[in-house]
CSV table of C-alpha atoms in Angstrom, one decimal:
chain,number,residue,atom,x,y,z
A,84,UNK,CA,127.3,96.4,90.6
A,85,UNK,CA,125.2,95.5,93.5
A,86,UNK,CA,121.3,95.7,94.0
A,87,UNK,CA,121.0,99.5,95.9
A,88,UNK,CA,119.5,99.3,99.5
A,89,UNK,CA,116.1,99.6,99.9
A,90,UNK,CA,116.8,102.1,102.9
A,91,UNK,CA,118.9,104.7,104.6
A,92,UNK,CA,121.5,102.6,106.6
A,93,UNK,CA,122.2,105.6,108.8
A,94,UNK,CA,118.7,106.3,109.2
A,95,UNK,CA,118.4,102.6,110.4
A,96,UNK,CA,121.0,103.5,112.9
A,97,UNK,CA,119.5,106.5,114.1
A,98,UNK,CA,116.1,104.4,115.0
A,99,UNK,CA,118.0,101.6,116.3
A,100,UNK,CA,120.0,104.4,119.0
A,101,UNK,CA,116.6,105.3,120.1
A,102,UNK,CA,114.6,102.3,120.5
A,103,UNK,CA,118.2,100.8,122.4
A,104,UNK,CA,118.1,104.2,124.3
A,105,UNK,CA,114.2,103.8,125.5
A,106,UNK,CA,113.8,100.1,126.2
A,107,UNK,CA,117.7,98.8,126.9
A,108,UNK,CA,119.4,96.1,125.2
A,109,UNK,CA,117.7,92.7,126.2
A,110,UNK,CA,114.1,94.5,126.4
A,111,UNK,CA,114.2,95.2,122.8
A,112,UNK,CA,113.7,92.0,120.7
A,113,UNK,CA,114.4,91.5,116.7
A,114,UNK,CA,110.8,92.0,115.9
A,115,UNK,CA,110.8,95.2,118.0
A,116,UNK,CA,113.7,96.1,116.1
A,117,UNK,CA,112.0,95.5,112.7
A,118,UNK,CA,108.9,97.0,113.4
A,119,UNK,CA,110.8,100.4,114.3
A,120,UNK,CA,113.2,100.6,111.8
A,121,UNK,CA,110.8,99.3,108.8
A,122,UNK,CA,112.9,96.6,108.2
A,123,UNK,CA,112.5,92.7,107.1
A,124,UNK,CA,114.4,90.1,109.2
A,125,UNK,CA,116.5,89.4,106.0
A,126,UNK,CA,116.9,93.0,105.0
A,127,UNK,CA,118.1,93.4,108.9
A,128,UNK,CA,120.6,90.7,108.8
A,129,UNK,CA,122.0,91.3,105.8
A,130,UNK,CA,122.6,95.0,106.5
A,131,UNK,CA,123.8,94.7,110.0
A,132,UNK,CA,124.5,90.7,111.0
A,133,UNK,CA,122.8,90.3,114.0
A,134,UNK,CA,121.1,92.6,117.0
A,135,UNK,CA,124.5,92.8,118.9
A,136,UNK,CA,126.2,94.2,116.0
A,137,UNK,CA,123.1,97.1,115.2
A,138,UNK,CA,123.7,97.9,119.3
A,139,UNK,CA,127.3,98.7,118.8
A,140,UNK,CA,126.3,100.6,115.9
A,141,UNK,CA,123.8,102.4,117.7
A,142,UNK,CA,126.0,102.9,120.7
A,143,UNK,CA,128.8,104.2,118.8
A,144,UNK,CA,126.1,106.7,117.2
A,145,UNK,CA,125.6,108.1,120.4
A,146,UNK,CA,128.6,108.4,121.7
A,147,UNK,CA,130.0,110.2,118.6
A,148,UNK,CA,127.0,112.7,119.2
A,149,UNK,CA,127.2,113.1,122.7
A,150,UNK,CA,130.9,113.7,122.6
A,151,UNK,CA,130.9,116.5,120.2
A,152,UNK,CA,127.9,118.0,121.8
A,153,UNK,CA,129.2,117.7,125.6
A,154,UNK,CA,132.8,119.4,123.7
A,155,UNK,CA,130.9,122.5,123.2
A,156,UNK,CA,129.5,122.6,126.4
A,157,UNK,CA,132.6,122.2,128.3
A,158,UNK,CA,134.5,125.0,125.9
A,159,UNK,CA,134.8,127.6,128.4
A,160,UNK,CA,135.4,130.4,126.3
A,161,UNK,CA,134.2,134.0,126.9
A,162,UNK,CA,133.2,132.2,130.2
A,163,UNK,CA,134.0,131.2,133.9
A,164,UNK,CA,135.2,127.9,134.7
A,165,UNK,CA,132.5,127.3,137.3
A,166,UNK,CA,129.8,128.3,134.9
A,167,UNK,CA,130.8,126.2,132.0
A,168,UNK,CA,131.0,123.2,134.4
A,169,UNK,CA,127.5,124.3,135.8
A,170,UNK,CA,125.7,124.7,132.3
A,171,UNK,CA,127.7,121.4,131.3
A,172,UNK,CA,126.2,119.4,134.2
A,173,UNK,CA,122.6,121.2,134.1
A,174,UNK,CA,122.7,120.3,130.3
A,175,UNK,CA,123.0,116.8,130.9
A,176,UNK,CA,120.0,116.5,133.1
A,177,UNK,CA,117.7,118.1,130.8
A,178,UNK,CA,117.8,115.8,128.2
A,179,UNK,CA,118.0,118.5,125.6
A,180,UNK,CA,118.7,115.7,122.5
A,181,UNK,CA,115.9,113.5,123.1
A,182,UNK,CA,113.1,115.9,124.2
A,183,UNK,CA,112.1,113.4,126.7
A,184,UNK,CA,112.9,113.1,130.8
A,185,UNK,CA,113.3,109.8,132.5
A,186,UNK,CA,115.7,108.3,129.7
A,187,UNK,CA,119.0,109.0,131.3
A,188,UNK,CA,122.2,108.7,129.1
A,189,UNK,CA,122.5,105.7,126.7
A,190,UNK,CA,126.1,105.0,127.4
A,191,UNK,CA,125.1,105.1,131.4
A,192,UNK,CA,122.3,102.8,131.2
A,193,UNK,CA,124.5,100.4,129.2
A,194,UNK,CA,126.9,99.9,131.1
A,195,UNK,CA,124.8,98.9,133.8
A,196,UNK,CA,122.9,97.0,132.2
A,197,UNK,CA,125.9,94.8,130.0
A,198,UNK,CA,129.3,96.4,131.0
A,199,UNK,CA,130.2,93.8,133.5
A,200,UNK,CA,129.5,91.0,131.0
A,201,UNK,CA,130.3,92.0,127.4
A,202,UNK,CA,133.6,93.1,126.4
A,203,UNK,CA,132.6,94.9,123.2
A,204,UNK,CA,130.3,97.2,125.2
A,205,UNK,CA,133.2,97.7,127.8
A,206,UNK,CA,135.3,98.8,126.0
A,207,UNK,CA,133.2,101.3,124.2
A,208,UNK,CA,131.6,102.3,127.6
A,209,UNK,CA,135.0,103.1,129.1
A,210,UNK,CA,136.3,104.8,126.2
A,211,UNK,CA,133.2,107.1,126.5
A,212,UNK,CA,133.6,107.7,130.6
A,213,UNK,CA,137.3,108.5,129.4
A,214,UNK,CA,136.7,111.1,127.1
A,215,UNK,CA,134.2,113.3,129.7
A,216,UNK,CA,137.1,112.7,132.2
A,217,UNK,CA,139.7,113.9,129.3
A,218,UNK,CA,137.3,116.8,129.1
A,219,UNK,CA,137.1,117.6,133.0
A,220,UNK,CA,140.7,117.1,133.4
A,221,UNK,CA,141.5,120.1,130.8
A,222,UNK,CA,138.9,122.2,132.0
A,223,UNK,CA,139.9,122.4,135.5
A,224,UNK,CA,143.5,122.7,134.4
A,225,UNK,CA,142.4,125.8,133.1
A,226,UNK,CA,140.9,126.8,135.9
A,227,UNK,CA,143.7,126.4,138.0
A,228,UNK,CA,146.2,128.2,135.4
A,229,UNK,CA,143.9,131.3,135.2
A,230,UNK,CA,143.2,131.9,138.8
A,231,UNK,CA,139.7,130.6,138.9
A,232,UNK,CA,140.3,127.2,141.6
A,233,UNK,CA,142.3,127.2,143.7
A,234,UNK,CA,146.5,126.6,143.0
A,235,UNK,CA,146.8,123.6,145.4
A,236,UNK,CA,143.6,122.0,143.6
A,237,UNK,CA,143.7,118.0,143.1
A,238,UNK,CA,142.7,118.0,139.7
A,239,UNK,CA,142.7,114.1,139.3
A,240,UNK,CA,140.7,114.1,142.8
A,241,UNK,CA,138.6,116.9,141.5
A,242,UNK,CA,137.9,115.2,138.2
A,243,UNK,CA,136.7,111.6,139.9
A,244,UNK,CA,134.5,113.9,142.3
A,245,UNK,CA,133.0,115.4,139.5
A,246,UNK,CA,132.6,112.5,137.5
A,247,UNK,CA,131.1,110.6,139.9
A,248,UNK,CA,128.5,113.3,140.2
A,249,UNK,CA,127.8,112.9,136.9
A,250,UNK,CA,127.5,109.3,137.0
A,251,UNK,CA,124.9,110.0,140.1
A,252,UNK,CA,122.9,112.7,138.2
A,253,UNK,CA,122.0,110.6,135.1
A,254,UNK,CA,120.6,108.1,137.2
A,255,UNK,CA,118.8,110.5,139.1
A,256,UNK,CA,117.6,112.2,136.1
A,257,UNK,CA,116.2,108.6,134.8
A,258,UNK,CA,114.7,107.7,137.8
A,259,UNK,CA,113.1,111.2,137.7
A,260,UNK,CA,114.1,113.5,140.8
A,261,UNK,CA,113.3,116.6,141.0
A,262,UNK,CA,115.4,118.8,138.8
A,263,UNK,CA,115.7,121.7,141.3
A,264,UNK,CA,117.4,119.2,144.0
A,265,UNK,CA,119.6,117.6,140.8
A,266,UNK,CA,120.6,121.7,140.6
A,267,UNK,CA,121.3,121.9,144.4
A,268,UNK,CA,123.8,118.4,144.0
A,269,UNK,CA,125.6,120.2,141.0
A,270,UNK,CA,126.1,123.9,143.2
A,271,UNK,CA,127.3,122.0,145.9
A,272,UNK,CA,129.7,119.9,144.0
A,273,UNK,CA,131.2,122.7,142.2
A,274,UNK,CA,131.1,124.7,145.7
A,275,UNK,CA,133.4,121.9,146.6
A,276,UNK,CA,136.2,122.6,144.3
A,277,UNK,CA,137.3,125.1,146.9
A,278,UNK,CA,138.0,128.9,147.0
A,279,UNK,CA,140.6,130.9,145.5
A,280,UNK,CA,140.6,133.4,148.2
A,281,UNK,CA,143.9,132.1,149.8
A,282,UNK,CA,146.0,132.5,146.5
A,283,UNK,CA,148.5,134.9,146.3
A,284,UNK,CA,147.8,138.0,144.2
């Protein structure tokens, strides 16, 4: 039987996620990780192999957590589709998962830092973005089907509009832009989905 771990591996991944999220990949050194995770270099390398492998584990952890939260937020059960969209987009820029403003989204931050140079990272960030697109597509189809959105709404175009807006909102939140201005942008993009007044009764 192998010697038991001297630390909680999942807790180490969670701590690493927080550190990478705050500082980014390149600005986080192995020394920083060791201090924050309270691990010796030998323990860290034995468990995670290297900094890059630990970063991928951290990114996967964040994706799984955020995807579950987003799925709950985009569930329009009992709410109008437009309200579900608005609530979700406001939630995205309120940093509820970490309690700190100015962090933005770990996936978006990572995509801008490493997405064009690291194939493993790009695969993960693009997968995360596609999950968001699919969730939006499902919600918009529901709204069009039940008459809350125009019958002629171009779902694919609307998904790209909302998705691009979301990425911009996450960047602006990280830059510390006023939340009221972000809410104004959210209301405008939802209004751009169109009116149902021309639909037959």
